[in-house]
mmCIF file of C-alpha atoms and ligand atoms in Angstrom:
data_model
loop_
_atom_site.group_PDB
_atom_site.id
_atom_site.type_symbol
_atom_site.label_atom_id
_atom_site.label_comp_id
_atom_site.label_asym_id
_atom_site.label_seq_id
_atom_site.Cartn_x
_atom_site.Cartn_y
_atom_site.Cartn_z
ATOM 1 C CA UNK R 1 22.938 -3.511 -13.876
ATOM 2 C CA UNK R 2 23.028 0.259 -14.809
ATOM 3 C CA UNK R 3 19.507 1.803 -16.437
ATOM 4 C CA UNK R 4 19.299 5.308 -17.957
ATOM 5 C CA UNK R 5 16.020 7.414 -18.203
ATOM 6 C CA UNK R 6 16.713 10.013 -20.735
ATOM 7 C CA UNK R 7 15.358 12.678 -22.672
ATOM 8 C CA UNK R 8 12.167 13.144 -19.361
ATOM 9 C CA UNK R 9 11.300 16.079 -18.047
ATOM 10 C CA UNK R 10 12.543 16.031 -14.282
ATOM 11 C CA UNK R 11 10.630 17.406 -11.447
ATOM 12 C CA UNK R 12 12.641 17.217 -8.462
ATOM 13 C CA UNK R 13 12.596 19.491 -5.264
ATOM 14 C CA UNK R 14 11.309 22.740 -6.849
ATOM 15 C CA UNK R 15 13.026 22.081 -9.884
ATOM 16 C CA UNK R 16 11.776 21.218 -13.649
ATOM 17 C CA UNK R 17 14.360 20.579 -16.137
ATOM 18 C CA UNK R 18 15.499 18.635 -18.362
ATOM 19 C CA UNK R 19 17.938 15.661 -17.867
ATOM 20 C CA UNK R 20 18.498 11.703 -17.886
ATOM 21 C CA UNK R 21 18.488 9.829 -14.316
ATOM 22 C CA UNK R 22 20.875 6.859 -13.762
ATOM 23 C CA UNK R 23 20.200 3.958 -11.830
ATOM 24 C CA UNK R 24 22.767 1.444 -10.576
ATOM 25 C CA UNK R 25 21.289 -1.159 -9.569
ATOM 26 C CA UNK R 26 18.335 -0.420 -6.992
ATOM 27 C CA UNK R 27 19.763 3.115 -6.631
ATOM 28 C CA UNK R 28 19.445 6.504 -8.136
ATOM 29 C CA UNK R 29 23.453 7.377 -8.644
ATOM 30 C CA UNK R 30 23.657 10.354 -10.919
ATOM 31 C CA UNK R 31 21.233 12.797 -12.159
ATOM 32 C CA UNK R 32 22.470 14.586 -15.118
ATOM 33 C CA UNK R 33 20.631 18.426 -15.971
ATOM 34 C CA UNK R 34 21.138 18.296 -19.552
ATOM 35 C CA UNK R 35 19.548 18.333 -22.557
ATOM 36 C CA UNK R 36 22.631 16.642 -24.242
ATOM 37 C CA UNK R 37 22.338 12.770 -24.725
ATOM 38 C CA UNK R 38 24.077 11.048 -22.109
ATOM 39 C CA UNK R 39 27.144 9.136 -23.124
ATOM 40 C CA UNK R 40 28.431 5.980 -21.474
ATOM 41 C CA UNK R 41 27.110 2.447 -21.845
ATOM 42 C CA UNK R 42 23.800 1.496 -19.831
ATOM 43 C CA UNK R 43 22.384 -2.164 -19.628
ATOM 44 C CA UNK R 44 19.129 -0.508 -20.415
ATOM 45 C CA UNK R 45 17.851 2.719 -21.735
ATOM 46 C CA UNK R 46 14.428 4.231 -20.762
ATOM 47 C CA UNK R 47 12.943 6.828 -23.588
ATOM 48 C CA UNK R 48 11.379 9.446 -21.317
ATOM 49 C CA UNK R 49 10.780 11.767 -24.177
ATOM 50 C CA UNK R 50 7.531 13.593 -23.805
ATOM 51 C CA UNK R 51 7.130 12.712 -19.831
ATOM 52 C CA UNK R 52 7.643 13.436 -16.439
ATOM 53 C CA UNK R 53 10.212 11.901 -14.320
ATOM 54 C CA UNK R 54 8.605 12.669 -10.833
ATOM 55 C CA UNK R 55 10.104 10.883 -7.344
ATOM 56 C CA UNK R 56 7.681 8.329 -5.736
ATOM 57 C CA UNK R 57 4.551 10.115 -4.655
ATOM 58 C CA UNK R 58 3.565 10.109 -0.904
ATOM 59 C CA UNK R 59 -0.193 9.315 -0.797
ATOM 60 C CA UNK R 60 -1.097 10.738 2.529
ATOM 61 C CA UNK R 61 -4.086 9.386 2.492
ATOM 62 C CA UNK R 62 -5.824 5.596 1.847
ATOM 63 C CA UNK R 63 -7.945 3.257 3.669
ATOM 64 C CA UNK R 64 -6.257 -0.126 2.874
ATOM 65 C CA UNK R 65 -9.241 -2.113 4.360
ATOM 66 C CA UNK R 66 -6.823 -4.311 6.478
ATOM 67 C CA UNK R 67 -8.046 -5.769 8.956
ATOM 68 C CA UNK R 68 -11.181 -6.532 9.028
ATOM 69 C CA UNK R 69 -12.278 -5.717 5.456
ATOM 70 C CA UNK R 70 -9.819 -7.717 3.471
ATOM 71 C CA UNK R 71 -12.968 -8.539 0.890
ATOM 72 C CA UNK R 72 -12.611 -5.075 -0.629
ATOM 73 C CA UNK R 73 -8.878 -5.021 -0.440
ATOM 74 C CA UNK R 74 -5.576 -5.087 1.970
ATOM 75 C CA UNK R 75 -2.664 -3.903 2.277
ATOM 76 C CA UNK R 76 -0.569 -6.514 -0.064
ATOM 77 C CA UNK R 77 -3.083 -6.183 -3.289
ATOM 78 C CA UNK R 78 -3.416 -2.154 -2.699
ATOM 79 C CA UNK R 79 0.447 -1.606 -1.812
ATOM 80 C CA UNK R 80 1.184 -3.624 -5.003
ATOM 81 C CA UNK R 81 -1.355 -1.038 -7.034
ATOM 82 C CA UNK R 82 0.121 1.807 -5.421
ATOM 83 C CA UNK R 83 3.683 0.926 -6.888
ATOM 84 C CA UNK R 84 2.613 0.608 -10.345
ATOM 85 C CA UNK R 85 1.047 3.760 -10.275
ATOM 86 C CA UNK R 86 3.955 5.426 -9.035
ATOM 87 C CA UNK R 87 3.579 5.695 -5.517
ATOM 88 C CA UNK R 88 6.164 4.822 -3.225
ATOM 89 C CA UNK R 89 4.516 5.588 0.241
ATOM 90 C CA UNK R 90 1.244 5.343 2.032
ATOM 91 C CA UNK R 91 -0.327 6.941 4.885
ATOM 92 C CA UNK R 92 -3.192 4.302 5.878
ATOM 93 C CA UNK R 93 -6.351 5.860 7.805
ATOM 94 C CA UNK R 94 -7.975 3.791 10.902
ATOM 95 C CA UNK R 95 -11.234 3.241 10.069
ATOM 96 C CA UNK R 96 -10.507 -0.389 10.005
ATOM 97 C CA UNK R 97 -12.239 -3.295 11.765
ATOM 98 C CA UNK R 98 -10.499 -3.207 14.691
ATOM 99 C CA UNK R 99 -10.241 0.330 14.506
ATOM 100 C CA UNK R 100 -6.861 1.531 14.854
ATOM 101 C CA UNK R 101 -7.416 3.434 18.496
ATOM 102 C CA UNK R 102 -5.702 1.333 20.818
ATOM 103 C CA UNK R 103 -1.904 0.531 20.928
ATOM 104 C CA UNK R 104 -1.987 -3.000 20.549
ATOM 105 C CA UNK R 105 -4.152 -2.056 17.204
ATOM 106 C CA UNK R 106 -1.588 0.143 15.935
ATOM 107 C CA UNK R 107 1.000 -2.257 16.614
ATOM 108 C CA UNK R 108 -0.766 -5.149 14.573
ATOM 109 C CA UNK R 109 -0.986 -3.115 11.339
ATOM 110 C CA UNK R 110 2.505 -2.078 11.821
ATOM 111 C CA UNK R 111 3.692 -5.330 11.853
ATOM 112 C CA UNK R 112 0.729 -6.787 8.490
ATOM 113 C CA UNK R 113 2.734 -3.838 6.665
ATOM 114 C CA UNK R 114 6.407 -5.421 7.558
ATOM 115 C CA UNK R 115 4.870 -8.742 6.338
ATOM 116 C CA UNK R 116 2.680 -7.265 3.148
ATOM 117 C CA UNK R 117 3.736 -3.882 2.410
ATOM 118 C CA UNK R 118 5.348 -3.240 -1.029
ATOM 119 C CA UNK R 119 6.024 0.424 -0.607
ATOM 120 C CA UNK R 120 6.645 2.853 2.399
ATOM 121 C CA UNK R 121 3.804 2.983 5.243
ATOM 122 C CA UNK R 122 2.421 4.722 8.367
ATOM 123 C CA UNK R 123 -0.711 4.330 10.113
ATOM 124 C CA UNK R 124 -3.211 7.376 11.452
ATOM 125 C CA UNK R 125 -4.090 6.588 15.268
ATOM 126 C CA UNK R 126 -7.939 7.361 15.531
ATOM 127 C CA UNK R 127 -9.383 9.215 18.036
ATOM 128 C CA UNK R 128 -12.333 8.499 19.891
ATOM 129 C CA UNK R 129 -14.310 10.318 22.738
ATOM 130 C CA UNK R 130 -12.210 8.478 25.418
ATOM 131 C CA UNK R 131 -8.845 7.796 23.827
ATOM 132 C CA UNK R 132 -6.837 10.803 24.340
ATOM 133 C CA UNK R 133 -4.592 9.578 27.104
ATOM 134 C CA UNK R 134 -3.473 7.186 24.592
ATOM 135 C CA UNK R 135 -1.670 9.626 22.899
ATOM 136 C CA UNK R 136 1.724 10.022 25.297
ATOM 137 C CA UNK R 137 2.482 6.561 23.661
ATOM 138 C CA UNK R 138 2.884 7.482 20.390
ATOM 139 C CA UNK R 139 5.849 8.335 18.498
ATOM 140 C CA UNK R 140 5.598 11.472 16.075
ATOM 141 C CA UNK R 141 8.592 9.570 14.536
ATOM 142 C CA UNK R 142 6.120 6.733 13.268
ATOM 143 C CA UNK R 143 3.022 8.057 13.066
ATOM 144 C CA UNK R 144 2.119 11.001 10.628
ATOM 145 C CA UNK R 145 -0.759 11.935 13.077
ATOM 146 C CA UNK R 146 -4.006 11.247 15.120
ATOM 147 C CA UNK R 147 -6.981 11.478 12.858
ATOM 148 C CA UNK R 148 -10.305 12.452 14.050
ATOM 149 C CA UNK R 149 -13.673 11.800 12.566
ATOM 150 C CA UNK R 150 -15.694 15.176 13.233
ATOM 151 C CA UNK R 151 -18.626 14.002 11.121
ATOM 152 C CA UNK R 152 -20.500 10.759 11.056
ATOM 153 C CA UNK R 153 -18.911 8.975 8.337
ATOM 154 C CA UNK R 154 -17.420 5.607 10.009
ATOM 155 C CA UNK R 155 -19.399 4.027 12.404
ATOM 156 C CA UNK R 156 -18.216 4.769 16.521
ATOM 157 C CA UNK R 157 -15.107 6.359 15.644
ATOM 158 C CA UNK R 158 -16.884 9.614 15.469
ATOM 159 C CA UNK R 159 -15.951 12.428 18.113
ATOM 160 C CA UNK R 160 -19.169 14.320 18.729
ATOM 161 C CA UNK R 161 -17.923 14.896 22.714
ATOM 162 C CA UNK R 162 -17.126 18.721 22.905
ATOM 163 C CA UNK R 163 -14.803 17.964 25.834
ATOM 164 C CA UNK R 164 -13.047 15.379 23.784
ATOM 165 C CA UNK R 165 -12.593 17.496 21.338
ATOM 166 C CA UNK R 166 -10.701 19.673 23.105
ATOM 167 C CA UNK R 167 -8.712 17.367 24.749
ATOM 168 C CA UNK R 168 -7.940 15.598 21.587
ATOM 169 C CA UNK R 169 -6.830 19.049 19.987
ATOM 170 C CA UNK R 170 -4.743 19.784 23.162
ATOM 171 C CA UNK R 171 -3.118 16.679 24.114
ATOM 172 C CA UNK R 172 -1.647 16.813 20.412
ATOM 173 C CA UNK R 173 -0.178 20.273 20.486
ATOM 174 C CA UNK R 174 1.116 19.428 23.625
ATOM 175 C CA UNK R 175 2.751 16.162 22.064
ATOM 176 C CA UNK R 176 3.434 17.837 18.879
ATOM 177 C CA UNK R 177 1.392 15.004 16.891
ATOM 178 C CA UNK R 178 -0.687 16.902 13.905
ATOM 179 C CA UNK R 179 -4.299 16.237 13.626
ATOM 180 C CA UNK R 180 -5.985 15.221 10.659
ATOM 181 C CA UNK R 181 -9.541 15.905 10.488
ATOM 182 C CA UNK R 182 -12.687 14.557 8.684
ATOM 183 C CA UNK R 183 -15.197 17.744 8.763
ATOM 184 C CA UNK R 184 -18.926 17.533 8.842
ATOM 185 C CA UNK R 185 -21.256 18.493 11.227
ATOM 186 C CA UNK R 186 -23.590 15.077 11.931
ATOM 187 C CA UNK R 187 -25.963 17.437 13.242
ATOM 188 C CA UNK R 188 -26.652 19.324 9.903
ATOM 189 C CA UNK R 189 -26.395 16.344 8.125
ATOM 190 C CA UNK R 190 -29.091 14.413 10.094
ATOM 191 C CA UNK R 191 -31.281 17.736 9.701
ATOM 192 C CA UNK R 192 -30.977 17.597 5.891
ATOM 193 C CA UNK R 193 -31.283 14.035 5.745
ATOM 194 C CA UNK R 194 -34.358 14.275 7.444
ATOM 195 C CA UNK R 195 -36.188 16.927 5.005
ATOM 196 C CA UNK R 196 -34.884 15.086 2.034
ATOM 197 C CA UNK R 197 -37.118 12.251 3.097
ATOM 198 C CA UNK R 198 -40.222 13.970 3.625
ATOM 199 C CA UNK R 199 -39.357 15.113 0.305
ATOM 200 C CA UNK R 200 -38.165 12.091 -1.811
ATOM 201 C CA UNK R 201 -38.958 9.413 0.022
ATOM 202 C CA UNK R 202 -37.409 6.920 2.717
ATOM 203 C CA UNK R 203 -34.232 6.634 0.007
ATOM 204 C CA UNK R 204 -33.593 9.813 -1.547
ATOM 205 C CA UNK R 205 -31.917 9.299 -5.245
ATOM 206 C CA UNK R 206 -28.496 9.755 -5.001
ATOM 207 C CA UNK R 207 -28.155 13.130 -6.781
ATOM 208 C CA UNK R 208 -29.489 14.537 -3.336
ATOM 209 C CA UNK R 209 -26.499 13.642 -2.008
ATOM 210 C CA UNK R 210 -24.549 16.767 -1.963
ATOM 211 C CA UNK R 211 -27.461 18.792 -0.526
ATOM 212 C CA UNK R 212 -27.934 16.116 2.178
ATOM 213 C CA UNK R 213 -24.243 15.994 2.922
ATOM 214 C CA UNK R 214 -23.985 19.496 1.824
ATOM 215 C CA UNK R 215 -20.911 23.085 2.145
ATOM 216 C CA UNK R 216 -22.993 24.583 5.112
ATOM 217 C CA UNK R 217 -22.199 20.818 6.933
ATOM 218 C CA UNK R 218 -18.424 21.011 5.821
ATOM 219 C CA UNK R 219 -18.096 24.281 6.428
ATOM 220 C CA UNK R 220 -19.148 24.142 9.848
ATOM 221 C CA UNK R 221 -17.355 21.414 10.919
ATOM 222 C CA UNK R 222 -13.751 22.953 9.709
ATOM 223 C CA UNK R 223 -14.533 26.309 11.219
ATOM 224 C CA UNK R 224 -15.042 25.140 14.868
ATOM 225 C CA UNK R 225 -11.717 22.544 13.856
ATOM 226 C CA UNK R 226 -9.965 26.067 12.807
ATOM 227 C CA UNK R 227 -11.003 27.291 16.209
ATOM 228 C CA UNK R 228 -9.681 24.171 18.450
ATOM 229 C CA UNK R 229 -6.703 24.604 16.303
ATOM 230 C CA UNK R 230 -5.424 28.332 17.200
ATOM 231 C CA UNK R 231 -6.905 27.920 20.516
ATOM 232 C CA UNK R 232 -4.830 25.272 21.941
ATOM 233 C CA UNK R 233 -1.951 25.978 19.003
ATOM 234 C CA UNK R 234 -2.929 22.009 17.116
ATOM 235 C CA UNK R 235 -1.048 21.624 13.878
ATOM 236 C CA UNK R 236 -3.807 20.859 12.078
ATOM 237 C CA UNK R 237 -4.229 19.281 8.495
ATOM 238 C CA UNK R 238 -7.994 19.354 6.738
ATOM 239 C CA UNK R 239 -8.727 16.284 5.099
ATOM 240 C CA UNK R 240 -10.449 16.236 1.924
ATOM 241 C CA UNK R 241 -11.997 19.931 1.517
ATOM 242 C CA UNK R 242 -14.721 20.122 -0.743
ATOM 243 C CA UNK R 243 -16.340 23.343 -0.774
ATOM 244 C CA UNK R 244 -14.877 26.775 -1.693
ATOM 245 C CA UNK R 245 -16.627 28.548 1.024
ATOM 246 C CA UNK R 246 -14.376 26.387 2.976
ATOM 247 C CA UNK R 247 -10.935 27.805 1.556
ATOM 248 C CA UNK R 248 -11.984 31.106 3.023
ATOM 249 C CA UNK R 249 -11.364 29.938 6.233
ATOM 250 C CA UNK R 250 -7.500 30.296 6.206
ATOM 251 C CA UNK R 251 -7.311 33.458 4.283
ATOM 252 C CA UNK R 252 -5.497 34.770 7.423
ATOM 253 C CA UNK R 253 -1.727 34.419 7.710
ATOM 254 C CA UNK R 254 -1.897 33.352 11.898
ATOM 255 C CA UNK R 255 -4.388 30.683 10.729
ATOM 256 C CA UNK R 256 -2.205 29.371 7.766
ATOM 257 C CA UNK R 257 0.929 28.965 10.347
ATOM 258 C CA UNK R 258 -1.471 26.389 12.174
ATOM 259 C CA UNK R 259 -3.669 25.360 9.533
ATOM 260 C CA UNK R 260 -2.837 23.103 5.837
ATOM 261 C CA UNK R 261 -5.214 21.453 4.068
ATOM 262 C CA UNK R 262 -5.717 18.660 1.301
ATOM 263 C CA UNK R 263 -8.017 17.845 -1.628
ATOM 264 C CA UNK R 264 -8.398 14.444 -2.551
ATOM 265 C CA UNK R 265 -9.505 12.921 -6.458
ATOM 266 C CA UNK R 266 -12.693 12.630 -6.017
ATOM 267 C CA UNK R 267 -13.762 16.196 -5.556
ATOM 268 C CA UNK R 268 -10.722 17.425 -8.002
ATOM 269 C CA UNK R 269 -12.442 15.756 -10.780
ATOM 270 C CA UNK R 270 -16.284 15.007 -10.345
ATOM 271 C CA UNK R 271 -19.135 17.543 -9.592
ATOM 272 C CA UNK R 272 -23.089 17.096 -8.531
ATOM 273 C CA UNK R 273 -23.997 16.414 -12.173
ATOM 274 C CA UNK R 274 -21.975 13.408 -12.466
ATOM 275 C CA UNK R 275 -24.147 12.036 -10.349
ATOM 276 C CA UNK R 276 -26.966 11.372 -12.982
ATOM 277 C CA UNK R 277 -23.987 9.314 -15.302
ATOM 278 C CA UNK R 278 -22.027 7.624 -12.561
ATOM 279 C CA UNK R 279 -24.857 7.015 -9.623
ATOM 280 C CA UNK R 280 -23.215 5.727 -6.473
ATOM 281 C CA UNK R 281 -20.017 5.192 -7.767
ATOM 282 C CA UNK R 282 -19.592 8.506 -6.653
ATOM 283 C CA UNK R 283 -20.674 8.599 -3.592
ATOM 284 C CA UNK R 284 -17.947 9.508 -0.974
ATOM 285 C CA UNK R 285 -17.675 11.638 2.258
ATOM 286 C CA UNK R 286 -17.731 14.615 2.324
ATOM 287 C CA UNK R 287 -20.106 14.320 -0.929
ATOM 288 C CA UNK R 288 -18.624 15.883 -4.381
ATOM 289 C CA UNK R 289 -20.056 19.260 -4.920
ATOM 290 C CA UNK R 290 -20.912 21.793 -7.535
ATOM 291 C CA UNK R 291 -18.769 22.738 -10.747
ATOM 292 C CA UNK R 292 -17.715 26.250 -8.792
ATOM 293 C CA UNK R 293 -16.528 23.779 -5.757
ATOM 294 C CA UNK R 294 -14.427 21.629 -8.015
ATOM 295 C CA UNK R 295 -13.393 24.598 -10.323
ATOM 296 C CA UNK R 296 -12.008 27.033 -6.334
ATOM 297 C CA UNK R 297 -10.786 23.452 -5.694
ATOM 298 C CA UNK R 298 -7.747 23.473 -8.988
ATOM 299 C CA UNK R 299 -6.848 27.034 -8.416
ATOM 300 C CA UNK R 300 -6.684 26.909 -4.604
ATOM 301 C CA UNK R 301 -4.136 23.492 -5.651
ATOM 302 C CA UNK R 302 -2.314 25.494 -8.324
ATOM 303 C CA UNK R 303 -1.270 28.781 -6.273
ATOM 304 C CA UNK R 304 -0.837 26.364 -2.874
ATOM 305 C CA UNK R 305 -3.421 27.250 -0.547
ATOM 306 C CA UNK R 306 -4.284 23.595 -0.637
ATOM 307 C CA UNK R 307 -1.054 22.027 -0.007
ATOM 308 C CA UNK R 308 -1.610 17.908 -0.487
ATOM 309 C CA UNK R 309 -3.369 15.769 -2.603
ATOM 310 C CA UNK R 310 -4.170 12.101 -1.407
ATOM 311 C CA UNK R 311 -5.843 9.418 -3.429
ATOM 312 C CA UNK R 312 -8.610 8.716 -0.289
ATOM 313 C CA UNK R 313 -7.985 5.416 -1.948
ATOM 314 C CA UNK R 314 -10.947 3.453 -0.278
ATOM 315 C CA UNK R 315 -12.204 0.545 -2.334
ATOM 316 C CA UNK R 316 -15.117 -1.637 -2.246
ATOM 317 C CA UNK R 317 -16.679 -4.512 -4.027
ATOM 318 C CA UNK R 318 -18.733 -3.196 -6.864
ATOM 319 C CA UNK R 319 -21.968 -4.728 -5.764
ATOM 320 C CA UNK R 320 -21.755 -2.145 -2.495
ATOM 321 C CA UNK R 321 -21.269 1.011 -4.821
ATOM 322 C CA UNK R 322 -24.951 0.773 -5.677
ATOM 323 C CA UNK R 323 -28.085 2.377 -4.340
ATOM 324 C CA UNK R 324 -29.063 5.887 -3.364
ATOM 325 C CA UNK R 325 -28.754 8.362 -0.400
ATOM 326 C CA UNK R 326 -29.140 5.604 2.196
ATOM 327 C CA UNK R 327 -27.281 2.672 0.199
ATOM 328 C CA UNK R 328 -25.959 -0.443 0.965
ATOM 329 C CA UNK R 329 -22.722 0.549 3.054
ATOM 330 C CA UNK R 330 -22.283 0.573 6.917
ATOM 331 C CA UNK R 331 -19.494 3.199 6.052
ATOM 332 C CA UNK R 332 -18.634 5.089 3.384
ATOM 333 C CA UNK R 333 -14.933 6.035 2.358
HETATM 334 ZN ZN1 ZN C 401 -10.684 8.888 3.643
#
């Protein structure tokens, strides 16, 4: 079985041109840069006219739900959805129930994803306040990375320990395994949560999310992961920035060497006023911010200071997307 794509526009490894790919079989065996019609006999043709022919997209970052909250999803149904949108890999995050910061835990999804997985797969190892001597164990090979929770999003897997921290952040340079962080300070957070009550009430309306969860809290939070970083020389990768004032932060060229950092959907494409359409449906950590946020967000993505995009894929039933401030979920994302 041979199957053409023709007429696309191809994207491939810093190039965009135009061209037909061939497929024999389950393999890619010729691409062909030309805008010429391909000759030759195929058992199917593909009319890419108009479109992009892109490789399978890495989503480096998803929360598959599996184990533990296989009600929302796991990793068969959401592997199977990631394929049909393109994607050919997945890098799952640990907030699972168990949480993915032991061994044996790590192991166990492993081997769900040999049984379920449709696509590609590796698993974040989560840090906690004690798990750091964990971390000899793991293979860099297998693993894209340890992730650590530096803001109270999911449950105990937040690292609030100062010590920790630093372990966590040295252990990994010293093992070479990046660090992924979540960044918001739980202290700020709690602060502003705390005035928006005696303000609106024991459930603030959801539009006060962003100043509850708010820049100065993100901000914060990244800086003092920016400092842990060159300190103990981490390779460290920001998950989900949402504020400009945050991009600011690796403006220096020593930092960038250390330092990447991702946006994720959510904050690419909403802002604070969506909340009065779309309610809690929107709610995510770190919050979505103002227009300017979103806006510093596509230009620091089109000239590369932001350097991935993941889906933060993260579903839930509908009937737990609804609410306000203090909502229905034990943990958000
Ligand atoms: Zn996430």
């Amino acid at each position: 079985m041979n199957t053409i794509i023709e007429n696309g526009t191809i994207v491939n490894e810093g190039k965009v041109c135009r061209g037909s790919v061939v497929i024999q079989d389950d393999r890619i065996s010729e691409i062909i840069f030309s805008t010429e019609p391909p000759r030759g006999n195929y058992d199917k043709r593909v009319d890419a006219t108009g479109c992009f022919v892109l490789p399978g997209v890495i989503d480096e970052h998803v929360h598959f739900r599996q184990p533990g909250m296989t009600d929302k999803g796991d990793i068969e149904s959401e592997s199977r959805a990631a394929a049909m949108g393109g994607v050919t890999s997945f890098f799952d995050m640990p907030n699972t129930n168990p949480m993915t910061t032991t061994l044996e835990t790590l192991d166990e999804k492993i081997q769900m994803a040999v049984r379920d997985s449709h696509i590609n797969y590796s698993f974040f190892f989560g840090a906690t306040n004690q798990n750091s001597s964990l971390f000899k164990h793991l293979d860099p090979h297998i693993i894209p990375g340890i992730k650590v929770f530096m803001g109270a999003s999911t449950g105990n897997m937040l690292v609030d320990n100062s010590r920790a921290l630093e372990k966590i952040f040295q252990t990994a340079a010293f093992l070479n395994l990046p660090v992924m962080t979540h960044c918001e300070d739980s202290a700020m957070i709690t602060a502003n949560m705390k005035i928006a009550k005696e303000k609106y009430g024991d459930d603030p309306d959801v539009i006060h999310h962003y100043e509850i969860r708010n820049a100065d809290a993100c901000h914060h939070s990244s800086k003092l992961a920016i400092e842990l970083a060159k300190r103990f020389g981490t390779q460290l990768h920001i998950a989900h920035l949402s504020t400009a004032k945050e991009l600011s932060l690796i403006d220096d060229v020593e930092v960038r060497k250390l330092v990447t950092l991702e946006a994720v959907i959510a904050h690419l494409v909403f802002t604070n006023e969506d909340y009065l359409t779309k309610k809690a449906l929107i709610k995510c950590n770190p919050s979505v911010k103002t227009a300017a946020d979103r806006d510093a967000l596509r230009r620091a993505l089109a000239n590369g200071k932001i350097s991935t995009v993941g889906t933060d894929h993260a579903p839930h039933l509908l009937s737990q997307k609804q609410g306000d401030v203090v909502g229905l979920l034990p943990e958000c994302r």
